[in-house]
PDB file of C-alpha atoms in Angstrom:
ATOM      1  CA  GLU A   1      92.196 114.425  71.700  1.00 95.00           C
ATOM      2  CA  VAL A   2      92.749 115.980  75.118  1.00 97.00           C
ATOM      3  CA  GLN A   3      96.018 117.911  75.265  1.00 98.00           C
ATOM      4  CA  LEU A   4      97.554 119.753  78.200  1.00 98.00           C
ATOM      5  CA  VAL A   5     100.818 121.578  77.542  1.00 98.00           C
ATOM      6  CA  GLU A   6     102.674 123.163  80.427  1.00 98.00           C
ATOM      7  CA  SER A   7     105.224 125.953  80.120  1.00 97.00           C
ATOM      8  CA  GLY A   8     107.053 128.454  82.291  1.00 97.00           C
ATOM      9  CA  GLY A   9     109.329 126.179  84.280  1.00 96.00           C
ATOM     10  CA  GLY A  10     112.980 126.938  84.871  1.00 95.00           C
ATOM     11  CA  LEU A  11     115.692 127.722  87.379  1.00 94.00           C
ATOM     12  CA  VAL A  12     114.771 130.166  90.097  1.00 93.00           C
ATOM     13  CA  GLN A  13     116.589 131.345  93.195  1.00 92.00           C
ATOM     14  CA  PRO A  14     115.066 130.699  96.626  1.00 92.00           C
ATOM     15  CA  GLY A  15     112.627 133.463  97.417  1.00 94.00           C
ATOM     16  CA  GLY A  16     111.930 134.081  93.771  1.00 95.00           C
ATOM     17  CA  SER A  17     108.739 133.814  91.733  1.00 96.00           C
ATOM     18  CA  LEU A  18     107.613 131.907  88.681  1.00 97.00           C
ATOM     19  CA  ARG A  19     104.348 131.574  86.785  1.00 98.00           C
ATOM     20  CA  LEU A  20     103.439 128.305  85.133  1.00 98.00           C
ATOM     21  CA  SER A  21     100.919 128.082  82.327  1.00 98.00           C
ATOM     22  CA  CYS A  22      98.967 125.148  80.935  1.00 98.00           C
ATOM     23  CA  ALA A  23      97.364 125.392  77.506  1.00 98.00           C
ATOM     24  CA  ALA A  24      94.390 123.073  77.153  1.00 98.00           C
ATOM     25  CA  SER A  25      92.838 121.783  73.947  1.00 98.00           C
ATOM     26  CA  GLY A  26      90.643 118.979  72.685  1.00 98.00           C
ATOM     27  CA  PHE A  27      87.871 119.506  75.254  1.00 98.00           C
ATOM     28  CA  THR A  28      85.597 122.235  76.597  1.00 98.00           C
ATOM     29  CA  PHE A  29      87.992 123.714  79.136  1.00 98.00           C
ATOM     30  CA  SER A  30      85.402 125.774  81.009  1.00 97.00           C
ATOM     31  CA  THR A  31      83.406 122.707  82.034  1.00 97.00           C
ATOM     32  CA  TYR A  32      86.172 120.940  83.946  1.00 97.00           C
ATOM     33  CA  TRP A  33      87.908 121.467  87.261  1.00 96.00           C
ATOM     34  CA  MET A  34      91.689 121.621  86.914  1.00 97.00           C
ATOM     35  CA  HIS A  35      94.597 120.631  89.129  1.00 97.00           C
ATOM     36  CA  TRP A  36      98.319 121.096  89.569  1.00 98.00           C
ATOM     37  CA  VAL A  37     100.309 118.099  90.808  1.00 98.00           C
ATOM     38  CA  ARG A  38     104.060 117.981  91.386  1.00 98.00           C
ATOM     39  CA  GLN A  39     106.723 115.311  91.584  1.00 98.00           C
ATOM     40  CA  ALA A  40     110.127 115.915  93.139  1.00 97.00           C
ATOM     41  CA  PRO A  41     113.039 114.047  91.527  1.00 95.00           C
ATOM     42  CA  GLY A  42     112.768 110.342  92.346  1.00 96.00           C
ATOM     43  CA  LYS A  43     109.726 110.879  94.547  1.00 97.00           C
ATOM     44  CA  GLY A  44     105.976 110.314  94.327  1.00 97.00           C
ATOM     45  CA  LEU A  45     103.104 112.434  93.089  1.00 98.00           C
ATOM     46  CA  VAL A  46     101.925 115.234  95.368  1.00 98.00           C
ATOM     47  CA  TRP A  47      98.760 117.239  94.805  1.00 97.00           C
ATOM     48  CA  VAL A  48      99.331 120.999  94.856  1.00 98.00           C
ATOM     49  CA  SER A  49      96.091 122.817  94.050  1.00 97.00           C
ATOM     50  CA  ARG A  50      92.730 122.685  92.270  1.00 96.00           C
ATOM     51  CA  ILE A  51      90.299 125.183  90.832  1.00 96.00           C
ATOM     52  CA  ASN A  52      86.644 124.859  89.952  1.00 95.00           C
ATOM     53  CA  ARG A  53      85.099 125.504  86.541  1.00 96.00           C
ATOM     54  CA  ASP A  54      84.653 129.271  86.776  1.00 96.00           C
ATOM     55  CA  GLY A  55      87.593 129.998  89.053  1.00 96.00           C
ATOM     56  CA  THR A  56      85.522 130.999  92.071  1.00 96.00           C
ATOM     57  CA  SER A  57      86.696 128.161  94.313  1.00 94.00           C
ATOM     58  CA  THR A  58      90.268 127.034  94.935  1.00 96.00           C
ATOM     59  CA  SER A  59      92.099 124.834  97.409  1.00 94.00           C
ATOM     60  CA  TYR A  60      95.760 124.231  98.178  1.00 96.00           C
ATOM     61  CA  ALA A  61      98.048 121.751  99.870  1.00 96.00           C
ATOM     62  CA  ASP A  62      99.318 123.039 103.203  1.00 95.00           C
ATOM     63  CA  SER A  63     102.885 123.088 101.870  1.00 96.00           C
ATOM     64  CA  VAL A  64     102.090 125.798  99.306  1.00 97.00           C
ATOM     65  CA  LYS A  65      99.165 127.656 100.883  1.00 97.00           C
ATOM     66  CA  GLY A  66      99.852 131.381 101.028  1.00 97.00           C
ATOM     67  CA  ARG A  67     102.688 131.140  98.502  1.00 98.00           C
ATOM     68  CA  PHE A  68     101.061 129.677  95.371  1.00 98.00           C
ATOM     69  CA  THR A  69      97.960 130.900  93.542  1.00 98.00           C
ATOM     70  CA  ILE A  70      95.998 128.892  90.985  1.00 98.00           C
ATOM     71  CA  SER A  71      93.883 130.691  88.398  1.00 98.00           C
ATOM     72  CA  ARG A  72      92.375 130.138  84.979  1.00 98.00           C
ATOM     73  CA  ASP A  73      91.331 132.065  81.888  1.00 98.00           C
ATOM     74  CA  ASN A  74      88.479 130.194  80.243  1.00 98.00           C
ATOM     75  CA  ALA A  75      88.535 132.518  77.241  1.00 98.00           C
ATOM     76  CA  LYS A  76      92.137 131.473  76.571  1.00 98.00           C
ATOM     77  CA  ASN A  77      91.726 127.828  77.651  1.00 98.00           C
ATOM     78  CA  THR A  78      94.645 128.310  79.989  1.00 98.00           C
ATOM     79  CA  LEU A  79      95.418 127.309  83.582  1.00 98.00           C
ATOM     80  CA  TYR A  80      98.013 129.131  85.661  1.00 98.00           C
ATOM     81  CA  LEU A  81     100.048 128.610  88.805  1.00 98.00           C
ATOM     82  CA  GLN A  82     101.706 131.678  90.304  1.00 98.00           C
ATOM     83  CA  MET A  83     104.501 130.542  92.607  1.00 98.00           C
ATOM     84  CA  ASN A  84     106.016 133.046  95.045  1.00 97.00           C
ATOM     85  CA  SER A  85     108.586 132.731  97.830  1.00 96.00           C
ATOM     86  CA  LEU A  86     109.982 129.628  96.191  1.00 96.00           C
ATOM     87  CA  ARG A  87     112.016 127.210  98.267  1.00 94.00           C
ATOM     88  CA  ALA A  88     114.521 124.537  97.361  1.00 93.00           C
ATOM     89  CA  GLU A  89     111.916 121.919  98.348  1.00 95.00           C
ATOM     90  CA  ASP A  90     109.572 123.215  95.630  1.00 96.00           C
ATOM     91  CA  THR A  91     111.928 121.685  93.061  1.00 97.00           C
ATOM     92  CA  ALA A  92     109.812 119.283  91.028  1.00 97.00           C
ATOM     93  CA  VAL A  93     108.139 118.513  87.750  1.00 98.00           C
ATOM     94  CA  TYR A  94     104.797 120.298  87.811  1.00 98.00           C
ATOM     95  CA  TYR A  95     101.926 118.607  86.010  1.00 98.00           C
ATOM     96  CA  CYS A  96      98.738 120.230  84.847  1.00 98.00           C
ATOM     97  CA  ALA A  97      95.842 117.782  85.111  1.00 98.00           C
ATOM     98  CA  ARG A  98      92.160 117.693  84.227  1.00 98.00           C
ATOM     99  CA  GLY A  99      89.678 116.919  86.970  1.00 95.00           C
ATOM    100  CA  ASN A 100      86.680 114.666  86.535  1.00 92.00           C
ATOM    101  CA  TRP A 101      84.043 112.888  88.663  1.00 87.00           C
ATOM    102  CA  ASN A 102      84.582 113.561  92.373  1.00 72.00           C
ATOM    103  CA  TYR A 103      88.127 114.868  92.664  1.00 89.00           C
ATOM    104  CA  GLY A 104      89.420 112.377  90.147  1.00 93.00           C
ATOM    105  CA  ILE A 105      92.090 113.243  87.607  1.00 96.00           C
ATOM    106  CA  ASP A 106      91.727 111.788  84.134  1.00 96.00           C
ATOM    107  CA  TYR A 107      94.323 113.490  81.916  1.00 97.00           C
ATOM    108  CA  TRP A 108      97.811 114.789  82.599  1.00 98.00           C
ATOM    109  CA  GLY A 109     100.186 117.059  80.755  1.00 98.00           C
ATOM    110  CA  GLN A 110     103.829 116.161  80.183  1.00 97.00           C
ATOM    111  CA  GLY A 111     105.009 118.442  82.976  1.00 98.00           C
ATOM    112  CA  THR A 112     107.404 121.356  83.343  1.00 98.00           C
ATOM    113  CA  LEU A 113     110.479 121.304  85.585  1.00 97.00           C
ATOM    114  CA  VAL A 114     110.919 123.931  88.278  1.00 97.00           C
ATOM    115  CA  THR A 115     114.305 124.016  89.954  1.00 94.00           C
ATOM    116  CA  GLY A 116     114.818 126.122  93.033  1.00 84.00           C
ATOM    117  CA  SER A 117     118.511 126.556  93.574  1.00 77.00           C
ATOM    118  CA  SER A 118     120.997 129.178  94.588  1.00 62.00           C
TER     119      SER A 118
ATOM    120  CA  SER B   1      96.654 115.485 107.409  1.00 83.00           C
ATOM    121  CA  TYR B   2      94.937 112.700 105.505  1.00 90.00           C
ATOM    122  CA  GLU B   3      97.088 109.918 104.045  1.00 94.00           C
ATOM    123  CA  LEU B   4      96.684 107.003 101.677  1.00 97.00           C
ATOM    124  CA  THR B   5      98.955 104.041 102.367  1.00 98.00           C
ATOM    125  CA  GLN B   6     100.357 101.781  99.647  1.00 98.00           C
ATOM    126  CA  PRO B   7     103.029  99.070  99.785  1.00 98.00           C
ATOM    127  CA  PRO B   8     106.315 100.410  98.358  1.00 98.00           C
ATOM    128  CA  SER B   9     106.756  97.460  96.029  1.00 98.00           C
ATOM    129  CA  VAL B  10     105.021  94.423  94.575  1.00 98.00           C
ATOM    130  CA  SER B  11     106.743  91.781  92.511  1.00 98.00           C
ATOM    131  CA  VAL B  12     105.194  89.070  90.349  1.00 97.00           C
ATOM    132  CA  SER B  13     106.240  86.740  87.552  1.00 97.00           C
ATOM    133  CA  PRO B  14     104.772  87.258  84.074  1.00 97.00           C
ATOM    134  CA  GLY B  15     101.272  85.816  83.864  1.00 97.00           C
ATOM    135  CA  GLN B  16     100.670  85.982  87.600  1.00 97.00           C
ATOM    136  CA  THR B  17      98.136  88.209  89.322  1.00 98.00           C
ATOM    137  CA  ALA B  18      99.399  91.415  90.888  1.00 98.00           C
ATOM    138  CA  ARG B  19      97.394  93.108  93.633  1.00 98.00           C
ATOM    139  CA  ILE B  20      98.204  96.602  94.836  1.00 98.00           C
ATOM    140  CA  THR B  21      96.368  97.876  97.891  1.00 98.00           C
ATOM    141  CA  CYS B  22      95.634 101.390  99.093  1.00 98.00           C
ATOM    142  CA  SER B  23      94.287 102.156 102.553  1.00 97.00           C
ATOM    143  CA  GLY B  24      92.694 105.307 103.900  1.00 96.00           C
ATOM    144  CA  ASP B  25      90.073 106.190 106.482  1.00 95.00           C
ATOM    145  CA  ALA B  26      87.912 108.184 104.049  1.00 93.00           C
ATOM    146  CA  LEU B  27      87.824 105.550 101.306  1.00 95.00           C
ATOM    147  CA  PRO B  28      84.392 104.225 102.341  1.00 93.00           C
ATOM    148  CA  ASN B  29      83.029 107.688 101.464  1.00 92.00           C
ATOM    149  CA  GLN B  30      85.295 108.839  98.652  1.00 94.00           C
ATOM    150  CA  TYR B  31      86.044 107.243  95.309  1.00 95.00           C
ATOM    151  CA  ALA B  32      89.538 106.001  94.549  1.00 97.00           C
ATOM    152  CA  TYR B  33      91.423 106.461  91.305  1.00 98.00           C
ATOM    153  CA  TRP B  34      94.563 104.722  90.083  1.00 98.00           C
ATOM    154  CA  CYS B  35      97.229 105.983  87.703  1.00 98.00           C
ATOM    155  CA  GLN B  36     100.222 104.276  86.149  1.00 98.00           C
ATOM    156  CA  GLN B  37     103.521 106.036  85.606  1.00 98.00           C
ATOM    157  CA  LYS B  38     106.398 104.630  83.598  1.00 98.00           C
ATOM    158  CA  PRO B  39     109.906 106.124  83.879  1.00 96.00           C
ATOM    159  CA  GLY B  40     110.195 109.519  82.256  1.00 95.00           C
ATOM    160  CA  GLN B  41     106.510 109.648  81.355  1.00 97.00           C
ATOM    161  CA  ALA B  42     103.429 111.428  82.623  1.00 97.00           C
ATOM    162  CA  PRO B  43     100.907 109.437  84.656  1.00 98.00           C
ATOM    163  CA  VAL B  44      98.049 107.669  82.892  1.00 98.00           C
ATOM    164  CA  LEU B  45      94.681 106.912  84.489  1.00 98.00           C
ATOM    165  CA  VAL B  46      93.997 103.161  84.651  1.00 98.00           C
ATOM    166  CA  MET B  47      90.998 103.000  87.000  1.00 98.00           C
ATOM    167  CA  TYR B  48      88.378 105.494  88.158  1.00 97.00           C
ATOM    168  CA  LYS B  49      85.555 105.546  90.698  1.00 96.00           C
ATOM    169  CA  ASP B  50      87.000 102.446  92.417  1.00 96.00           C
ATOM    170  CA  ASN B  51      86.339  99.927  89.648  1.00 97.00           C
ATOM    171  CA  GLU B  52      85.662 101.651  86.321  1.00 97.00           C
ATOM    172  CA  ARG B  53      88.198 101.089  83.566  1.00 98.00           C
ATOM    173  CA  PRO B  54      88.876 103.932  81.066  1.00 96.00           C
ATOM    174  CA  SER B  55      88.680 103.130  77.390  1.00 95.00           C
ATOM    175  CA  GLY B  56      91.950 101.793  76.066  1.00 96.00           C
ATOM    176  CA  ILE B  57      93.009 100.188  79.337  1.00 97.00           C
ATOM    177  CA  PRO B  58      93.367  96.398  79.023  1.00 97.00           C
ATOM    178  CA  GLU B  59      90.727  94.193  80.621  1.00 97.00           C
ATOM    179  CA  ARG B  60      93.362  92.575  82.831  1.00 98.00           C
ATOM    180  CA  PHE B  61      93.172  95.723  84.987  1.00 98.00           C
ATOM    181  CA  SER B  62      90.371  95.729  87.560  1.00 98.00           C
ATOM    182  CA  GLY B  63      89.545  97.538  90.765  1.00 98.00           C
ATOM    183  CA  SER B  64      87.693  96.730  93.954  1.00 97.00           C
ATOM    184  CA  SER B  65      86.822  98.331  97.255  1.00 97.00           C
ATOM    185  CA  SER B  66      86.209  96.966 100.718  1.00 95.00           C
ATOM    186  CA  GLY B  67      85.885  99.244 103.699  1.00 95.00           C
ATOM    187  CA  THR B  68      88.961 101.407 104.081  1.00 96.00           C
ATOM    188  CA  THR B  69      90.965  99.535 101.426  1.00 97.00           C
ATOM    189  CA  VAL B  70      90.847  99.650  97.657  1.00 98.00           C
ATOM    190  CA  THR B  71      92.725  97.231  95.449  1.00 98.00           C
ATOM    191  CA  LEU B  72      94.059  97.417  91.900  1.00 98.00           C
ATOM    192  CA  THR B  73      94.356  93.948  90.395  1.00 98.00           C
ATOM    193  CA  ILE B  74      96.305  93.086  87.262  1.00 98.00           C
ATOM    194  CA  SER B  75      95.350  89.594  86.154  1.00 97.00           C
ATOM    195  CA  GLY B  76      98.047  87.985  84.077  1.00 96.00           C
ATOM    196  CA  ALA B  77     100.591  90.766  84.502  1.00 97.00           C
ATOM    197  CA  GLN B  78     102.823  91.463  81.537  1.00 97.00           C
ATOM    198  CA  ALA B  79     106.260  92.992  81.280  1.00 97.00           C
ATOM    199  CA  GLU B  80     104.727  96.181  79.891  1.00 97.00           C
ATOM    200  CA  ASP B  81     102.783  96.624  83.144  1.00 98.00           C
ATOM    201  CA  GLU B  82     105.995  97.246  85.060  1.00 98.00           C
ATOM    202  CA  ALA B  83     105.580 100.787  86.400  1.00 98.00           C
ATOM    203  CA  ASP B  84     104.790 102.888  89.458  1.00 98.00           C
ATOM    204  CA  TYR B  85     101.135 102.874  90.462  1.00 98.00           C
ATOM    205  CA  TYR B  86      99.495 105.592  92.543  1.00 98.00           C
ATOM    206  CA  CYS B  87      96.110 105.609  94.190  1.00 98.00           C
ATOM    207  CA  GLN B  88      94.370 108.968  94.517  1.00 97.00           C
ATOM    208  CA  SER B  89      91.333 110.140  96.434  1.00 96.00           C
ATOM    209  CA  ALA B  90      90.077 113.011  98.589  1.00 94.00           C
ATOM    210  CA  ASP B  91      89.730 113.653 102.303  1.00 92.00           C
ATOM    211  CA  SER B  92      86.373 113.069 103.973  1.00 90.00           C
ATOM    212  CA  SER B  93      85.219 116.654 103.445  1.00 89.00           C
ATOM    213  CA  GLY B  94      86.200 116.623  99.781  1.00 85.00           C
ATOM    214  CA  SER B  95      88.437 119.640 100.309  1.00 84.00           C
ATOM    215  CA  PHE B  96      91.797 118.163  99.439  1.00 92.00           C
ATOM    216  CA  VAL B  97      93.087 115.669  96.923  1.00 95.00           C
ATOM    217  CA  VAL B  98      95.607 113.134  98.156  1.00 96.00           C
ATOM    218  CA  PHE B  99      97.889 110.589  96.507  1.00 97.00           C
ATOM    219  CA  GLY B 100      99.271 107.426  97.996  1.00 98.00           C
ATOM    220  CA  GLY B 101     103.031 107.074  98.183  1.00 98.00           C
ATOM    221  CA  GLY B 102     103.132 104.870  95.108  1.00 98.00           C
ATOM    222  CA  THR B 103     103.868 101.185  94.507  1.00 98.00           C
ATOM    223  CA  LYS B 104     106.611  99.986  92.201  1.00 98.00           C
ATOM    224  CA  LEU B 105     105.371  96.937  90.309  1.00 98.00           C
ATOM    225  CA  THR B 106     108.087  94.622  89.057  1.00 98.00           C
ATOM    226  CA  VAL B 107     107.202  91.896  86.576  1.00 97.00           C
ATOM    227  CA  LEU B 108     110.019  89.391  86.137  1.00 90.00           C
TER     228      LEU B 108
END
């Protein structure tokens, strides 16, 4: 069974930093692209970032480019999102998601809440 | 930036057919995916590569594509299908993933 378990969310002041983690199990982590997707309270899904199988290629939404960094440790079956210079508008549930086919997403974690507030 | 456009809401009576559309200029060249999200829950994939149904998804869910529009059809919608539905795809270069704004399906 595919499982994706996010952690690391919390309350952070504007300008602060946070690192999210996603522990993957139930599949061969190193053979799949991975994504982060976020959802602000009461709003829709917004793609944040993706990383290829070996971590050599990444891409980001314009809203987070230069502030967020996606990475992965295939030996630990773990995906990361380093978030710097956080803003109030970054407040959202952040989902870790498994990529499949051409930029599709087939499995989602339960999400972790990041709240940017002073 | 590239956008996918969905109607904000669709409403049907139980047993009727619900159709949710998603429009985007790159859809003739990029696959579309659909996920379902119920309140307080994580999204669940219900359709991939335009018209492929994942295992465990009821047969009443189907997908189609025509030009710049893809459609998720729920034939004989049931109360349990009431949820938000999001289409997802990529821009023409395949560099960025994009979600539609979501469609709230009401079955009553």
